PDB file of C-alpha atoms in Angstrom:
ATOM      1  CA  GLN A   1     286.860 -95.654 247.195  1.00 84.00           C
ATOM      2  CA  LEU A   2     284.490 -98.644 246.074  1.00 89.00           C
ATOM      3  CA  GLN A   3     283.953 -97.570 242.208  1.00 94.00           C
ATOM      4  CA  LEU A   4     283.963 -99.945 239.073  1.00 96.00           C
ATOM      5  CA  VAL A   5     285.610 -97.816 235.724  1.00 96.00           C
ATOM      6  CA  GLU A   6     284.699 -98.520 232.648  1.00 96.00           C
ATOM      7  CA  SER A   7     286.222 -97.745 229.452  1.00 96.00           C
ATOM      8  CA  GLY A   8     286.845 -99.583 225.164  1.00 97.00           C
ATOM      9  CA  GLY A   9     283.855 -97.728 224.083  1.00 98.00           C
ATOM     10  CA  GLY A  10     283.591 -95.420 220.657  1.00 98.00           C
ATOM     11  CA  LEU A  11     282.585 -95.354 217.268  1.00 98.00           C
ATOM     12  CA  VAL A  12     282.903 -98.494 215.120  1.00 98.00           C
ATOM     13  CA  GLN A  13     281.785 -99.169 211.407  1.00 98.00           C
ATOM     14  CA  PRO A  14     278.732-102.226 211.076  1.00 98.00           C
ATOM     15  CA  GLY A  15     280.771-105.663 211.561  1.00 98.00           C
ATOM     16  CA  GLY A  16     283.402-103.752 214.086  1.00 98.00           C
ATOM     17  CA  SER A  17     284.573-105.143 217.459  1.00 98.00           C
ATOM     18  CA  LEU A  18     284.873-103.320 220.188  1.00 98.00           C
ATOM     19  CA  ARG A  19     286.257-104.892 223.716  1.00 98.00           C
ATOM     20  CA  LEU A  20     285.392-102.809 226.787  1.00 98.00           C
ATOM     21  CA  SER A  21     286.717-103.026 230.155  1.00 98.00           C
ATOM     22  CA  CYS A  22     285.140-102.862 234.185  1.00 97.00           C
ATOM     23  CA  THR A  23     287.790-102.108 236.287  1.00 97.00           C
ATOM     24  CA  ALA A  24     287.327-102.198 240.282  1.00 96.00           C
ATOM     25  CA  SER A  25     288.828-100.990 242.744  1.00 95.00           C
ATOM     26  CA  GLY A  26     288.346-101.990 246.242  1.00 94.00           C
ATOM     27  CA  PHE A  27     287.210-104.957 246.089  1.00 92.00           C
ATOM     28  CA  SER A  28     287.556-108.183 244.544  1.00 93.00           C
ATOM     29  CA  LEU A  29     285.875-108.815 241.670  1.00 92.00           C
ATOM     30  CA  ASP A  30     286.442-111.896 241.176  1.00 88.00           C
ATOM     31  CA  ARG A  31     283.633-112.733 244.820  1.00 87.00           C
ATOM     32  CA  TYR A  32     281.202-110.323 242.934  1.00 93.00           C
ATOM     33  CA  ALA A  33     278.183-112.106 239.889  1.00 94.00           C
ATOM     34  CA  ILE A  34     278.606-109.619 237.420  1.00 95.00           C
ATOM     35  CA  GLY A  35     276.272-108.350 234.822  1.00 96.00           C
ATOM     36  CA  TRP A  36     277.199-105.912 231.465  1.00 97.00           C
ATOM     37  CA  PHE A  37     273.989-103.735 230.628  1.00 98.00           C
ATOM     38  CA  ARG A  38     273.004-101.530 227.953  1.00 98.00           C
ATOM     39  CA  GLN A  39     270.471 -98.452 227.501  1.00 98.00           C
ATOM     40  CA  ALA A  40     269.324 -96.862 224.174  1.00 96.00           C
ATOM     41  CA  PRO A  41     267.780 -93.530 224.667  1.00 90.00           C
ATOM     42  CA  GLY A  42     265.245 -93.036 225.857  1.00 92.00           C
ATOM     43  CA  LYS A  43     264.589 -97.178 226.226  1.00 95.00           C
ATOM     44  CA  GLU A  44     264.711 -99.750 229.148  1.00 96.00           C
ATOM     45  CA  ARG A  45     268.065-101.092 230.224  1.00 96.00           C
ATOM     46  CA  GLU A  46     268.536-104.365 228.799  1.00 96.00           C
ATOM     47  CA  GLY A  47     270.863-107.315 230.301  1.00 96.00           C
ATOM     48  CA  VAL A  48     272.816-108.335 227.754  1.00 97.00           C
ATOM     49  CA  VAL A  49     275.421-110.709 230.036  1.00 96.00           C
ATOM     50  CA  CYS A  50     275.068-112.089 233.334  1.00 94.00           C
ATOM     51  CA  ILE A  51     277.016-114.332 234.877  1.00 91.00           C
ATOM     52  CA  ASN A  52     277.674-115.460 238.368  1.00 87.00           C
ATOM     53  CA  ASN A  53     280.831-115.691 240.346  1.00 82.00           C
ATOM     54  CA  SER A  54     282.061-119.123 240.168  1.00 83.00           C
ATOM     55  CA  ASP A  55     280.952-118.646 236.291  1.00 77.00           C
ATOM     56  CA  THR A  56     278.607-122.018 235.996  1.00 84.00           C
ATOM     57  CA  ASP A  57     274.980-119.775 235.535  1.00 89.00           C
ATOM     58  CA  THR A  58     275.269-117.527 233.180  1.00 89.00           C
ATOM     59  CA  ARG A  59     272.451-115.374 230.729  1.00 94.00           C
ATOM     60  CA  ILE A  60     273.438-114.355 227.368  1.00 95.00           C
ATOM     61  CA  ALA A  61     270.495-111.723 225.573  1.00 96.00           C
ATOM     62  CA  GLU A  62     269.432-113.725 222.375  1.00 97.00           C
ATOM     63  CA  SER A  63     270.082-110.377 220.515  1.00 96.00           C
ATOM     64  CA  VAL A  64     273.717-111.281 220.962  1.00 97.00           C
ATOM     65  CA  LYS A  65     274.074-114.441 220.643  1.00 97.00           C
ATOM     66  CA  GLY A  66     277.146-115.784 218.727  1.00 97.00           C
ATOM     67  CA  ARG A  67     278.749-112.064 218.540  1.00 98.00           C
ATOM     68  CA  PHE A  68     279.168-110.930 222.320  1.00 97.00           C
ATOM     69  CA  SER A  69     281.274-113.357 225.273  1.00 95.00           C
ATOM     70  CA  PHE A  70     282.196-112.495 228.486  1.00 92.00           C
ATOM     71  CA  SER A  71     285.696-112.709 230.070  1.00 92.00           C
ATOM     72  CA  ARG A  72     287.394-112.463 233.441  1.00 88.00           C
ATOM     73  CA  ASP A  73     291.173-111.400 234.115  1.00 93.00           C
ATOM     74  CA  ASN A  74     291.398-111.605 237.858  1.00 90.00           C
ATOM     75  CA  ALA A  75     294.521-111.033 237.798  1.00 94.00           C
ATOM     76  CA  LYS A  76     293.583-106.939 236.790  1.00 96.00           C
ATOM     77  CA  ASN A  77     290.647-107.673 238.975  1.00 96.00           C
ATOM     78  CA  THR A  78     288.781-106.513 235.108  1.00 96.00           C
ATOM     79  CA  VAL A  79     286.142-108.202 233.540  1.00 95.00           C
ATOM     80  CA  PHE A  80     285.377-107.933 229.801  1.00 96.00           C
ATOM     81  CA  LEU A  81     283.100-107.701 227.193  1.00 97.00           C
ATOM     82  CA  GLU A  82     283.696-109.055 223.629  1.00 97.00           C
ATOM     83  CA  MET A  83     281.580-107.095 221.235  1.00 98.00           C
ATOM     84  CA  ASN A  84     282.205-108.538 217.388  1.00 98.00           C
ATOM     85  CA  SER A  85     279.795-108.164 214.970  1.00 98.00           C
ATOM     86  CA  LEU A  86     278.671-105.063 215.889  1.00 98.00           C
ATOM     87  CA  LYS A  87     275.020-104.192 214.599  1.00 98.00           C
ATOM     88  CA  PRO A  88     273.613-100.667 214.436  1.00 97.00           C
ATOM     89  CA  GLU A  89     270.737-101.396 216.628  1.00 96.00           C
ATOM     90  CA  ASP A  90     273.683-102.669 219.369  1.00 97.00           C
ATOM     91  CA  THR A  91     274.449 -98.657 219.914  1.00 98.00           C
ATOM     92  CA  ALA A  92     273.880 -97.302 223.928  1.00 98.00           C
ATOM     93  CA  VAL A  93     275.466 -97.153 226.587  1.00 98.00           C
ATOM     94  CA  TYR A  94     276.706 -99.913 228.272  1.00 98.00           C
ATOM     95  CA  TYR A  95     277.216-100.703 231.836  1.00 98.00           C
ATOM     96  CA  CYS A  96     279.359-102.775 234.063  1.00 97.00           C
ATOM     97  CA  ASN A  97     277.181-104.620 237.513  1.00 97.00           C
ATOM     98  CA  ALA A  98     278.824-106.466 240.003  1.00 96.00           C
ATOM     99  CA  LYS A  99     276.707-107.754 242.944  1.00 95.00           C
ATOM    100  CA  ARG A 100     277.545-109.702 245.860  1.00 94.00           C
ATOM    101  CA  GLY A 101     275.200-109.497 249.356  1.00 92.00           C
ATOM    102  CA  LEU A 102     273.758-106.132 249.348  1.00 94.00           C
ATOM    103  CA  ALA A 103     276.347-105.038 247.759  1.00 93.00           C
ATOM    104  CA  ASN A 104     275.379-103.519 244.555  1.00 95.00           C
ATOM    105  CA  PHE A 105     277.900-101.185 242.213  1.00 96.00           C
ATOM    106  CA  TRP A 106     277.662 -99.465 238.344  1.00 97.00           C
ATOM    107  CA  GLY A 107     279.796 -98.567 236.397  1.00 97.00           C
ATOM    108  CA  GLN A 108     279.604 -94.693 234.577  1.00 96.00           C
ATOM    109  CA  GLY A 109     278.680 -96.385 231.183  1.00 97.00           C
ATOM    110  CA  THR A 110     280.820 -96.165 229.126  1.00 98.00           C
ATOM    111  CA  GLN A 111     279.377 -94.992 224.352  1.00 98.00           C
ATOM    112  CA  VAL A 112     278.406 -97.380 221.944  1.00 98.00           C
ATOM    113  CA  THR A 113     278.013 -96.142 218.569  1.00 98.00           C
ATOM    114  CA  VAL A 114     277.904 -98.551 215.977  1.00 98.00           C
ATOM    115  CA  SER A 115     277.061 -96.461 212.564  1.00 97.00           C
ATOM    116  CA  SER A 116     278.633 -95.944 209.253  1.00 93.00           C
TER     117      SER A 116
END
Protein backbone atom coordinates (compact mmCIF):
# COMPACT_ATOMS: atom_id res chain seq x y z
CA GLN A 1 0.00 0.00 0.00
CA LEU A 2 1.06 3.58 -0.65
CA GLN A 3 0.65 5.40 2.62
CA LEU A 4 1.75 8.33 4.72
CA VAL A 5 1.52 7.83 8.47
CA GLU A 6 1.79 10.80 10.80
CA SER A 7 2.56 10.75 14.48
CA GLY A 8 3.82 12.96 17.28
CA GLY A 9 0.79 15.06 18.04
CA GLY A 10 -0.65 15.54 21.48
CA LEU A 11 -1.47 17.99 24.22
CA VAL A 12 1.23 20.47 25.20
CA GLN A 13 1.37 23.64 27.24
CA PRO A 14 2.04 27.02 25.64
CA GLY A 15 5.75 27.40 25.04
CA GLY A 16 6.23 23.67 24.68
CA SER A 17 7.59 21.69 21.77
CA LEU A 18 6.57 18.77 19.61
CA ARG A 19 8.16 16.93 16.73
CA LEU A 20 5.73 15.58 14.18
CA SER A 21 6.81 12.77 11.91
CA CYS A 22 5.50 11.55 8.59
CA THR A 23 6.67 8.16 7.36
CA ALA A 24 6.01 6.84 3.87
CA SER A 25 5.49 3.25 2.83
CA GLY A 26 5.37 1.99 -0.73
CA PHE A 27 7.29 4.93 -2.17
CA SER A 28 10.38 6.98 -1.47
CA LEU A 29 9.69 10.34 0.12
CA ASP A 30 12.94 11.87 -1.02
CA ARG A 31 11.56 11.99 -4.55
CA TYR A 32 8.51 14.02 -3.51
CA ALA A 33 7.77 17.60 -2.67
CA ILE A 34 6.54 17.80 0.92
CA GLY A 35 4.05 20.05 2.60
CA TRP A 36 2.87 20.32 6.18
CA PHE A 37 -0.63 21.74 6.51
CA ARG A 38 -2.94 22.37 9.41
CA GLN A 39 -6.64 22.86 9.88
CA ALA A 40 -8.54 23.96 12.95
CA PRO A 41 -12.25 23.10 13.33
CA GLY A 42 -14.35 25.43 11.23
CA LYS A 43 -11.26 27.01 9.67
CA GLU A 44 -9.65 26.74 6.27
CA ARG A 45 -6.67 24.49 5.79
CA GLU A 46 -3.46 26.45 5.64
CA GLY A 47 0.05 25.65 4.55
CA VAL A 48 2.62 25.65 7.32
CA VAL A 49 5.87 24.55 5.70
CA CYS A 50 6.21 23.41 2.09
CA ILE A 51 9.41 22.39 0.35
CA ASN A 52 10.25 20.94 -3.02
CA ASN A 53 12.10 17.69 -3.60
CA SER A 54 15.53 19.28 -3.97
CA ASP A 55 15.08 21.68 -1.02
CA THR A 56 15.62 24.62 -3.34
CA ASP A 57 12.23 26.23 -2.81
CA THR A 58 10.74 26.57 0.67
CA ARG A 59 7.54 28.20 1.83
CA ILE A 60 7.03 28.93 5.52
CA ALA A 61 3.95 30.55 6.97
CA GLU A 62 4.69 33.89 8.57
CA SER A 63 2.90 32.81 11.72
CA VAL A 64 5.40 30.01 12.38
CA LYS A 65 8.66 31.51 11.13
CA GLY A 66 11.38 31.15 13.70
CA ARG A 67 9.39 28.52 15.59
CA PHE A 68 8.82 25.63 13.17
CA SER A 69 11.34 23.85 10.99
CA PHE A 70 11.41 21.00 8.49
CA SER A 71 13.85 18.13 8.13
CA ARG A 72 14.24 14.84 6.29
CA ASP A 73 15.64 11.47 7.27
CA ASN A 74 15.90 9.69 3.96
CA ALA A 75 17.24 6.51 5.54
CA LYS A 76 14.01 6.20 7.52
CA ASN A 77 11.83 7.50 4.69
CA THR A 78 10.51 10.09 7.11
CA VAL A 79 10.06 13.83 7.25
CA PHE A 80 9.65 15.91 10.39
CA LEU A 81 8.09 19.12 11.53
CA GLU A 82 9.82 20.51 14.59
CA MET A 83 7.46 22.78 16.50
CA ASN A 84 8.82 25.07 19.20
CA SER A 85 7.39 27.87 21.32
CA LEU A 86 3.92 26.56 20.68
CA LYS A 87 0.98 28.90 21.04
CA PRO A 88 -2.72 28.17 21.56
CA GLU A 89 -3.39 29.38 18.03
CA ASP A 90 -1.23 26.51 16.76
CA THR A 91 -3.95 24.10 17.85
CA ALA A 92 -5.08 22.17 14.78
CA VAL A 93 -4.95 18.86 12.98
CA TYR A 94 -1.65 18.69 11.14
CA TYR A 95 -1.33 16.87 7.82
CA CYS A 96 1.61 15.74 5.76
CA ASN A 97 1.35 15.90 1.98
CA ALA A 98 3.62 14.41 -0.68
CA LYS A 99 3.40 15.31 -4.36
CA ARG A 100 5.20 14.05 -7.41
CA GLY A 101 3.78 14.41 -10.89
CA LEU A 102 0.21 13.12 -10.78
CA ALA A 103 0.70 11.47 -7.40
CA ASN A 104 -0.74 13.27 -4.40
CA PHE A 105 -0.71 11.60 -0.98
CA TRP A 106 -2.04 12.82 2.35
CA GLY A 107 -1.50 11.47 5.81
CA GLN A 108 -4.37 10.84 8.19
CA GLY A 109 -3.54 13.87 10.30
CA THR A 110 -2.39 14.21 13.87
CA GLN A 111 -4.00 16.43 16.49
CA VAL A 112 -1.94 19.12 18.16
CA THR A 113 -3.55 20.88 21.10
CA VAL A 114 -1.78 23.73 22.86
CA SER A 115 -3.46 24.59 26.13
CA SER A 116 -2.76 25.17 29.78
